[in-house]
Amino acid sequence: MLPVIQEQLLLIKVMQGACQTLLCLSLGYLVGEALLSLPGKALFTTSPLLPAPSETSSGPKVLTGRRAGLLIALIMACNLLLMKIAYRAALFTGPFWGGVTVLFIIGLALILATRQHLKGAHSAGRLSLIAIAAGDLLLLSICYFLLNAESLLLTPETWPFLTSRPPLLLSWHGTVRFAQFTLLALMLAGLDRRHNRQLLIFVAALLWPLTQVLELLLTPELASSPNLYLIAALALMTSAGLGLMIIRPLLQKRPSSLTLPLTGIIILAMLWVLGAQTARENTLTVASLAGLQLPPVTSQATATPPATQAAAKPETSPAVDGAQLFQQKCSVCHRFDQRLIGPPLNSVLEKYRPGKAKLTGFLRTPQKIDPDYPTMPNLGLTEQEAGAIADYLLDHKIVQPTPR
Amino acid sequence: MPKWLPHSLLYAYFGGFILLIAALAWFRPVTHQDNSQPIAFPHTVHAGQLGLACNFCHESVTQGPQAGMPTVDKCVSCHQAIATERPEIQKLLSYHEKGEPIRWRRIHQVPDFIYFTHKRHVRSGLDCSACHGAIEEMKEVRRVRSLQMGWCLSCHRSRGASFDCATCHK
């Protein structure tokens, strides 16, 4: 990781969160609106409080046109990039994410084009219906996929097995997160004064606590923390606030100001994103990301000799091996020329010079010799390891002065 | 329908869910998990800075089911001379004087009905970090893998190990 990223990690995460919130809001609105607009012409126009039907066919005014599409696609790309920078998620390759983004843009373009088309005096024909349904389906499935990938970040332990078992990608946690996204989308689509769709906000606010509790239950154990519960409680209260502020105009059957519900929905989306980020903080640590690269499978025959880290080294170059082993196992307590925990080696090596076997024997089962020093612990060396270290030690006397 | 009814119903509904979340937070063990040990043993120093191999202290990791904790004598064999003035080492030395074992808190525990042996896993070439993560980065050891059956099976399957029930459920 670049030092600059290390320093600005918090900023990057905040930016990622902001991107994701924006993305969720704009996309949620688009998807929800598209989901309702076509069948909505039949479903919602019957409301008695509606203005003349000629006005309703003028279509939605927010988020139309090419510029909005470009903006959303840009935010989406930013979000993926920031995610990759912040969490170094080596989940899939770059071309893969590129493909997802391209599909995303196609879906987006389909929806936006249809909306543009409907803004004119055109009536909703079969073609626009199909286009909008296809675009919606594409966007929704990409959202489902991305949210599952996001949940996958909570269980890095499954990453090594994804290639052999692709179904691991889907998880119940990701599904519940997708349900929450759909609820947010419905709420946003409900923010329409003329169509009097506030019932949608109310229903979504009522369903939110259910998904929130489900999400908490399905969060992997290692990802949950007290903060996560706090954020869940806050999100729940926000949804309660939404429900309470919607019920009065709903009962009195008159449209009300939409600023407050919109603020509530934005806060809810922020908490939704923040919850995912908090959960990630616990699982994507340096410690848990270590060891994910599994070694190649060794056949049973070669696996029989004890394969500790040190012994796995080839025995073809015992001198190098011995030096390494010495650095790793002995140098904590021993120097050649000075007293540390053990005696200076130069003073004790002399008596082992006649035969290597005696030194090897001592290394494998150390005895107390000098009462001045603590007993050397048994290091559990194998015959080869002890031999390599003994070779290294006995060779060493010739090449003075000593290292360090 | 009285005027207050829908509001109070809503309050009751959402209040119930908030109580549910509070109850979850209270009863799920993750929220008050304690990983502290009787002696604040730093793996960052022993496995990190000094680079001691894991089986220097956890001797039986290649020989049996348990990786094994080092005896107090083993700790003291080095620490009768090293850093004896530090409070945590003094704690260790007092255990040694009293001849008491150190009751380490167990962090990685599979249920009783699982037969798990370190020996086989280490001998198949798995690195300790595959299941324990980067222990040398942890001031206080904590779990970084779920140790759940699905995870075990994924690895068994991908590495061609047995997934007969009786392999682990003896």
XYZ file of C-alpha atoms in Angstrom:
574
model
C 0.000 0.000 0.000
C 1.336 3.418 -0.919
C 2.165 5.589 2.108
C -0.100 8.280 0.735
C -3.028 5.870 0.836
C -2.066 4.806 4.335
C -2.153 8.415 5.515
C -5.388 9.323 3.791
C -7.181 6.064 4.447
C -9.908 7.672 6.532
C -10.538 10.296 3.856
C -10.692 7.621 1.188
C -13.197 5.643 3.224
C -15.314 8.734 3.821
C -15.256 9.487 0.098
C -16.193 5.915 -0.684
C -19.097 6.122 1.749
C -20.271 9.386 0.207
C -20.053 7.915 -3.292
C -21.995 4.878 -2.250
C -24.689 6.959 -0.584
C -25.055 9.150 -3.665
C -25.115 6.102 -5.884
C -27.718 4.412 -3.727
C -29.927 7.490 -3.714
C -29.772 8.288 -7.419
C -29.948 4.693 -8.523
C -32.670 3.893 -6.027
C -34.733 6.770 -7.340
C -34.210 5.763 -10.950
C -34.925 2.102 -10.430
C -37.916 2.705 -8.192
C -39.344 5.344 -10.454
C -38.887 3.178 -13.528
C -40.395 0.237 -11.705
C -43.512 2.250 -10.955
C -43.812 4.654 -13.818
C -45.121 2.293 -16.476
C -47.449 0.063 -14.538
C -48.012 3.160 -12.404
C -49.912 4.754 -15.224
C -52.576 2.218 -14.629
C -52.189 1.782 -10.900
C -51.876 5.253 -9.526
C -53.827 7.495 -11.838
C -57.082 6.521 -10.215
C -56.306 8.585 -7.131
C -59.035 11.186 -6.777
C -56.674 13.910 -5.626
C -54.665 13.854 -8.810
C -54.503 16.760 -11.191
C -55.646 16.283 -14.739
C -54.246 13.129 -16.412
C -52.724 15.160 -19.206
C -50.224 16.595 -16.727
C -49.147 13.239 -15.341
C -48.064 12.023 -18.731
C -45.432 14.768 -18.856
C -43.236 12.427 -16.853
C -40.670 12.935 -14.109
C -38.410 15.932 -14.259
C -35.610 14.868 -11.914
C -32.595 12.901 -13.171
C -33.255 12.910 -16.867
C -30.950 13.212 -19.797
C -27.469 12.184 -20.722
C -25.767 14.324 -18.144
C -27.428 12.586 -15.240
C -26.512 9.215 -16.716
C -22.871 10.210 -17.091
C -22.821 11.490 -13.541
C -24.242 8.283 -12.110
C -21.851 6.133 -14.136
C -18.978 8.283 -12.931
C -20.027 7.934 -9.300
C -20.330 4.201 -9.778
C -16.804 3.963 -11.213
C -15.456 6.169 -8.397
C -17.136 3.986 -5.834
C -15.630 0.780 -7.200
C -12.202 2.375 -7.511
C -12.228 3.826 -4.001
C -13.429 0.483 -2.669
C -10.499 -1.215 -4.335
C -8.018 1.372 -3.057
C -9.309 1.371 0.478
C -9.733 -2.352 0.971
C -7.361 -3.814 -1.619
C -10.044 -6.376 -2.266
C -8.357 -8.766 -4.649
C -11.684 -10.470 -5.120
C -11.969 -10.306 -8.866
C -9.835 -8.984 -11.671
C -9.956 -5.540 -13.223
C -11.579 -6.685 -16.508
C -14.315 -8.282 -14.437
C -15.186 -5.025 -12.707
C -14.929 -3.280 -16.070
C -17.515 -5.703 -17.470
C -19.856 -5.068 -14.564
C -19.513 -1.326 -15.120
C -20.281 -1.665 -18.831
C -23.427 -3.692 -18.100
C -24.359 -1.098 -15.522
C -24.019 1.710 -18.059
C -26.131 -0.196 -20.597
C -28.926 -0.646 -18.055
C -28.678 2.975 -17.048
C -28.779 4.148 -20.643
C -31.860 2.006 -21.342
C -33.781 3.508 -18.456
C -32.688 7.063 -19.132
C -33.474 6.802 -22.838
C -36.957 5.534 -22.122
C -37.567 8.287 -19.618
C -36.377 10.829 -22.157
C -38.696 9.286 -24.677
C -41.665 9.368 -22.289
C -40.999 13.004 -21.419
C -42.219 13.962 -24.829
C -45.807 13.578 -25.868
C -45.245 9.912 -26.744
C -47.443 7.379 -25.100
C -45.849 4.435 -23.400
C -45.654 1.878 -26.169
C -44.706 -1.755 -25.919
C -41.113 -1.016 -26.919
C -40.509 1.497 -24.150
C -42.116 -0.895 -21.694
C -39.713 -3.640 -22.720
C -36.736 -1.265 -22.680
C -37.498 0.035 -19.242
C -38.155 -3.449 -17.894
C -34.863 -4.715 -19.345
C -32.947 -1.736 -18.020
C -34.504 -2.137 -14.601
C -33.821 -5.842 -14.492
C -30.211 -5.290 -15.529
C -29.615 -2.586 -12.945
C -31.332 -4.527 -10.193
C -29.378 -7.684 -10.880
C -26.129 -5.721 -10.934
C -27.071 -4.128 -7.629
C -27.839 -7.560 -6.218
C -24.511 -8.832 -7.427
C -22.576 -5.845 -6.102
C -24.255 -5.994 -2.713
C -23.414 -9.677 -2.470
C -19.827 -8.865 -3.381
C -19.891 -6.250 -0.652
C -21.057 -8.838 1.881
C -18.328 -11.115 0.650
C -15.852 -8.562 1.957
C -17.049 -9.519 5.437
C -15.869 -13.107 5.014
C -12.372 -12.988 3.544
C -11.972 -16.617 4.581
C -14.124 -17.734 1.642
C -12.119 -15.876 -1.008
C -9.637 -18.660 -1.811
C -12.508 -21.031 -2.643
C -14.533 -18.772 -4.932
C -12.961 -20.107 -8.097
C -13.912 -23.665 -7.283
C -17.296 -22.834 -5.748
C -18.870 -19.757 -7.389
C -22.170 -20.113 -5.466
C -20.276 -18.898 -2.406
C -20.610 -15.450 -3.917
C -24.276 -15.270 -2.993
C -25.129 -14.925 0.639
C -28.218 -14.323 2.733
C -26.575 -11.243 4.161
C -26.152 -9.797 0.668
C -29.766 -10.682 -0.114
C -31.024 -8.809 2.921
C -28.846 -5.828 2.007
C -30.448 -5.942 -1.438
C -33.903 -6.002 0.159
C -32.922 -2.897 2.098
C -31.768 -1.253 -1.105
C -35.109 -2.059 -2.713
C -36.917 -0.527 0.260
C -34.830 2.632 -0.097
C -35.632 2.695 -3.819
C -39.351 2.366 -3.094
C -39.178 5.163 -0.533
C -37.471 7.421 -3.054
C -40.025 6.553 -5.698
C -42.714 7.379 -3.165
C -41.448 10.951 -2.968
C -43.936 12.103 -5.549
C -46.520 14.604 -4.598
C -48.805 14.347 -7.537
C -49.066 10.624 -7.654
C -49.735 10.517 -3.940
C -47.482 7.546 -3.502
C -46.644 8.265 0.103
C -48.162 4.961 1.063
C -45.000 3.436 -0.431
C -42.767 5.333 1.992
C -44.954 4.211 4.853
C -44.881 0.537 3.884
C -41.133 0.613 3.291
C -40.571 2.299 6.657
C -42.683 -0.419 8.282
C -40.673 -3.178 6.598
C -37.287 -1.629 7.333
C -36.968 -2.848 10.977
C -37.592 -6.428 9.851
C -34.723 -6.316 7.372
C -32.547 -4.514 9.911
C -32.967 -7.272 12.489
C -32.419 -9.918 9.820
C -29.247 -8.173 8.714
C -27.898 -8.126 12.261
C -28.654 -11.818 12.657
C -26.996 -12.702 9.357
C -23.882 -10.569 9.819
C -20.883 -12.887 10.179
C -19.888 -13.199 13.816
C -16.433 -11.770 13.267
C -17.843 -8.679 11.585
C -20.257 -7.607 14.282
C -19.328 -5.104 16.905
C -21.199 -2.910 19.423
C -20.980 -0.008 16.944
C -22.863 -2.044 14.376
C -25.760 -2.485 16.790
C -25.695 1.228 17.524
C -25.927 2.087 13.831
C -28.726 -0.449 13.371
C -30.655 1.162 16.232
C -30.149 4.611 14.702
C -31.350 3.394 11.301
C -34.366 1.846 12.977
C -35.195 5.119 14.700
C -34.878 6.958 11.395
C -37.323 4.566 9.778
C -39.641 5.051 12.777
C -39.412 8.811 12.260
C -40.243 8.365 8.586
C -43.263 6.235 9.384
C -44.507 8.711 11.984
C -44.124 11.764 9.773
C -45.892 10.069 6.872
C -48.886 8.666 8.713
C -50.673 11.947 9.414
C -50.910 13.215 5.799
C -51.635 9.670 4.745
C -54.649 9.424 7.056
C -55.885 12.881 6.242
C -55.503 12.085 2.555
C -53.724 15.299 1.679
C -50.269 15.737 0.188
C -47.668 17.216 2.498
C -44.224 18.715 2.241
C -41.647 16.252 0.980
C -38.522 17.877 2.426
C -38.686 16.104 5.774
C -39.244 12.601 4.369
C -36.450 13.201 1.861
C -34.064 14.154 4.670
C -35.123 11.048 6.559
C -34.457 8.833 3.541
C -31.038 10.409 2.977
C -30.083 9.809 6.610
C -31.318 6.239 6.332
C -29.205 5.652 3.212
C -26.167 7.123 4.961
C -26.650 4.849 7.954
C -27.117 1.911 5.608
C -23.746 2.596 3.970
C -22.066 3.389 7.286
C -23.234 0.072 8.705
C -21.520 -1.832 5.903
C -18.347 0.177 6.397
C -18.315 -0.459 10.136
C -18.714 -4.169 9.574
C -15.841 -4.166 7.086
C -13.541 -2.457 9.580
C -13.607 -5.577 11.731
C -12.925 -8.155 9.056
C -10.603 -6.523 6.563
C -7.590 -6.194 8.822
C -3.982 -7.002 8.022
C -4.135 -9.909 10.428
C -7.170 -11.535 8.867
C -6.042 -11.002 5.285
C -2.830 -12.929 5.920
C -2.683 -16.583 4.970
C -5.405 -16.420 2.338
C -3.060 -17.743 -0.326
C -3.209 -21.453 0.313
C -0.168 -23.523 -0.678
C -0.577 -25.975 -3.557
C -1.926 -29.351 -2.588
C 0.869 -31.795 -1.866
C 0.326 -35.453 -2.526
C 0.049 -37.771 0.453
C 3.477 -39.334 -0.138
C 5.439 -36.102 -0.017
C 3.407 -34.820 2.862
C 4.496 -37.495 5.303
C 7.779 -35.990 6.531
C 7.188 -33.195 9.005
C 6.846 -30.087 6.904
C 7.518 -27.319 9.325
C 8.469 -24.014 7.787
C 12.186 -24.501 8.301
C 12.395 -28.127 7.277
C 10.600 -27.430 4.022
C 13.742 -25.702 2.756
C 15.730 -27.846 0.333
C 18.756 -29.587 1.774
C 20.920 -28.967 -1.270
C 22.548 -25.899 0.234
C 22.986 -26.669 3.930
C 25.328 -23.724 4.515
C 22.701 -21.155 3.527
C 20.098 -23.119 5.384
C 22.216 -23.208 8.535
C 22.843 -19.476 8.449
C 19.143 -18.837 8.014
C 18.230 -21.195 10.803
C 20.827 -19.600 13.032
C 19.369 -16.163 12.359
C 15.901 -17.435 13.009
C 16.351 -19.652 16.015
C 19.635 -18.905 17.752
C 20.522 -15.269 17.201
C 17.924 -14.153 19.726
C 20.191 -15.395 22.512
C 23.616 -15.948 20.906
C 26.351 -13.846 19.351
C 29.769 -15.100 18.428
C 31.741 -12.475 20.273
C 29.561 -11.257 23.113
C 27.507 -12.537 25.975
C 23.754 -12.178 25.517
C 21.471 -14.703 27.125
C 23.822 -17.483 26.228
C 27.613 -17.500 26.250
C 29.619 -15.942 23.398
C 29.856 -18.754 20.897
C 33.542 -18.247 20.139
C 34.384 -19.315 23.687
C 32.344 -22.524 23.647
C 32.673 -23.721 20.065
C 36.284 -24.784 20.525
C 35.431 -27.951 22.455
C 33.069 -29.170 19.715
C 35.636 -28.790 17.000
C 36.835 -32.443 16.906
C 33.440 -33.938 15.954
C 30.256 -32.502 14.582
C 28.142 -35.232 16.179
C 28.600 -33.917 19.703
C 27.436 -30.441 18.725
C 24.479 -31.829 16.792
C 23.552 -33.899 19.823
C 23.715 -30.882 22.093
C 21.587 -28.803 19.709
C 18.909 -31.467 19.643
C 18.862 -32.123 23.395
C 20.500 -29.233 25.206
C 22.015 -29.933 28.656
C 22.947 -27.514 31.377
C 26.719 -27.110 31.206
C 27.702 -23.743 32.604
C 25.850 -22.809 35.839
C 26.432 -19.183 34.931
C 23.830 -19.301 32.183
C 20.186 -20.446 31.933
C 19.590 -23.839 30.363
C 19.135 -23.645 26.628
C 15.552 -24.586 25.714
C 14.942 -27.525 23.414
C 14.190 -25.999 20.021
C 12.698 -29.149 18.553
C 15.242 -29.242 15.722
C 15.310 -32.169 13.317
C 18.502 -34.078 12.601
C 19.080 -32.165 9.344
C 18.368 -28.794 10.907
C 20.734 -29.441 13.779
C 23.346 -30.684 11.305
C 22.986 -27.582 9.160
C 23.331 -25.287 12.150
C 26.339 -27.244 13.421
C 27.978 -26.966 9.990
C 27.343 -23.265 9.961
C 28.722 -22.787 13.466
C 31.865 -24.850 12.885
C 32.557 -23.120 9.578
C 32.012 -19.781 11.077
C 35.105 -19.600 13.294
C 37.260 -19.276 10.205
C 35.514 -16.225 8.795
C 35.949 -13.681 11.543
C 34.909 -11.013 12.386
C 31.334 -11.911 13.178
C 28.188 -10.344 11.771
C 26.591 -7.739 13.999
C -61.077 4.844 15.016
C -59.678 7.074 17.782
C -57.167 9.679 16.653
C -54.289 8.474 18.820
C -54.530 4.842 17.760
C -52.368 4.773 14.599
C -49.614 6.789 16.250
C -49.460 4.669 19.367
C -49.555 1.519 17.265
C -46.565 2.810 15.306
C -44.718 3.720 18.491
C -45.349 0.233 19.847
C -44.228 -1.391 16.585
C -40.943 0.464 16.258
C -40.323 0.446 20.010
C -40.657 -3.332 19.943
C -38.000 -3.592 17.267
C -35.640 -1.278 19.141
C -36.053 -3.472 22.225
C -35.349 -6.499 20.028
C -32.093 -4.977 18.776
C -31.101 -4.045 22.320
C -31.798 -7.620 23.404
C -29.729 -8.960 20.507
C -26.857 -6.655 21.403
C -27.077 -7.821 25.001
C -27.324 -11.532 24.444
C -25.050 -12.125 21.466
C -21.608 -12.975 22.803
C -19.727 -10.950 20.172
C -20.574 -7.637 21.764
C -18.860 -8.369 25.049
C -16.104 -10.649 23.967
C -12.963 -10.424 26.067
C -9.686 -11.543 24.545
C -7.443 -10.411 27.371
C -5.005 -12.900 28.873
C -3.663 -13.343 32.432
C -0.284 -12.187 31.132
C -0.198 -9.708 28.264
C 1.967 -11.909 26.069
C 3.000 -10.001 22.931
C 3.124 -12.182 19.821
C 4.262 -8.994 18.066
C 7.588 -9.314 19.881
C 8.114 -13.078 19.965
C 6.756 -14.063 16.563
C 7.170 -10.634 14.968
C 10.400 -8.906 15.990
C 12.284 -11.981 17.165
C 10.892 -14.139 14.404
C 10.618 -17.242 16.559
C 8.931 -20.094 14.722
C 5.446 -20.953 15.985
C 6.519 -24.412 17.058
C 9.329 -22.966 19.160
C 6.712 -22.517 21.898
C 3.738 -24.499 20.571
C 5.823 -27.636 20.494
C 3.285 -30.333 19.846
C 1.747 -28.725 16.779
C 3.318 -31.299 14.456
C 2.778 -34.194 16.811
C -0.790 -34.180 18.003
C -4.234 -32.623 18.052
C -3.329 -29.684 20.283
C -0.700 -27.152 19.318
C 0.039 -26.997 23.027
C 0.898 -24.076 25.245
C 4.502 -23.807 26.459
C 5.152 -24.767 30.053
C 5.981 -22.002 32.490
C 9.440 -23.557 32.699
C 9.916 -22.995 28.996
C 9.016 -19.316 29.290
C 11.282 -18.960 32.296
C 14.201 -20.707 30.600
C 14.663 -17.535 28.589
C 13.011 -15.055 30.899
C 15.054 -15.757 33.991
C 17.572 -13.547 32.251
C 15.624 -11.435 29.748
C 13.610 -8.355 30.642
C 13.118 -9.511 34.220
C 12.359 -6.007 35.452
C 9.115 -5.655 33.451
C 5.861 -6.090 35.377
C 4.432 -8.719 33.015
C 7.613 -10.822 33.301
C 7.471 -10.472 37.089
C 3.952 -11.876 36.892
C 5.360 -14.795 34.924
C 8.148 -15.326 37.454
C 5.650 -15.303 40.303
C 3.722 -18.088 38.569
C 7.004 -19.941 38.333
C 7.806 -19.452 42.022
C 4.371 -20.609 43.111
C 4.574 -23.548 40.735
C 1.207 -22.601 39.283
C 0.220 -23.068 35.649
C -0.922 -19.997 33.713
C -4.590 -20.234 32.868
C -4.574 -18.745 29.380
C -7.916 -17.775 27.930
C -8.811 -20.014 25.048
C -9.508 -18.026 21.871
C -9.794 -20.761 19.257
C -12.164 -23.441 20.359
C -14.060 -25.895 18.218
C -17.043 -27.638 19.827
C -16.630 -30.921 21.696
C -18.139 -32.960 18.889
C -15.408 -31.973 16.440
C -12.281 -34.019 16.108
C -9.610 -31.636 14.935
C -5.909 -32.304 14.905
C -3.171 -29.770 14.211
C -0.762 -32.493 13.173
C -2.543 -33.415 9.947
C -3.178 -29.830 8.911
C 0.410 -28.706 9.468
C 1.756 -31.783 7.730
C -0.374 -31.170 4.639
C 1.665 -28.029 4.147
C -0.790 -25.466 5.501
C 0.781 -22.427 7.041
C -0.408 -21.485 10.539
C -1.665 -18.173 9.148
C -4.183 -19.971 6.915
C -6.396 -20.431 9.969
C -4.923 -18.054 12.540
C -4.116 -15.017 10.384
C -1.060 -12.885 10.974
C -0.558 -13.689 14.642
C 2.718 -11.766 14.594
C 0.701 -8.595 13.933
C -1.599 -9.041 16.926
C -0.880 -7.464 20.275
C -3.704 -9.533 21.665
C -4.614 -12.747 19.867
C -8.086 -12.827 18.407
C -9.955 -15.046 16.025
C -9.920 -14.060 12.331
C -11.685 -17.094 10.846
C -15.161 -18.306 11.624
C -14.046 -21.928 12.289
C -17.427 -22.976 10.959
C -18.167 -26.166 9.121
C -18.867 -24.523 5.767
C -15.448 -22.950 5.843
C -13.734 -26.212 6.828
C -15.543 -28.024 4.018
C -14.681 -25.406 1.380
C -11.018 -25.906 2.116
C -11.295 -29.702 2.347
C -13.057 -29.765 -0.994
C -10.629 -27.448 -2.772
C -7.588 -29.302 -1.459
C -8.975 -32.754 -2.085
C -9.103 -33.694 1.585
C -11.676 -36.123 2.884
C -15.153 -34.846 3.535
C -16.592 -37.947 5.005
C -18.638 -36.902 8.053
C -16.663 -39.246 10.251
C -13.391 -37.503 9.471
C -14.239 -34.695 11.848
C -17.327 -35.972 13.700
C -15.964 -39.041 15.423
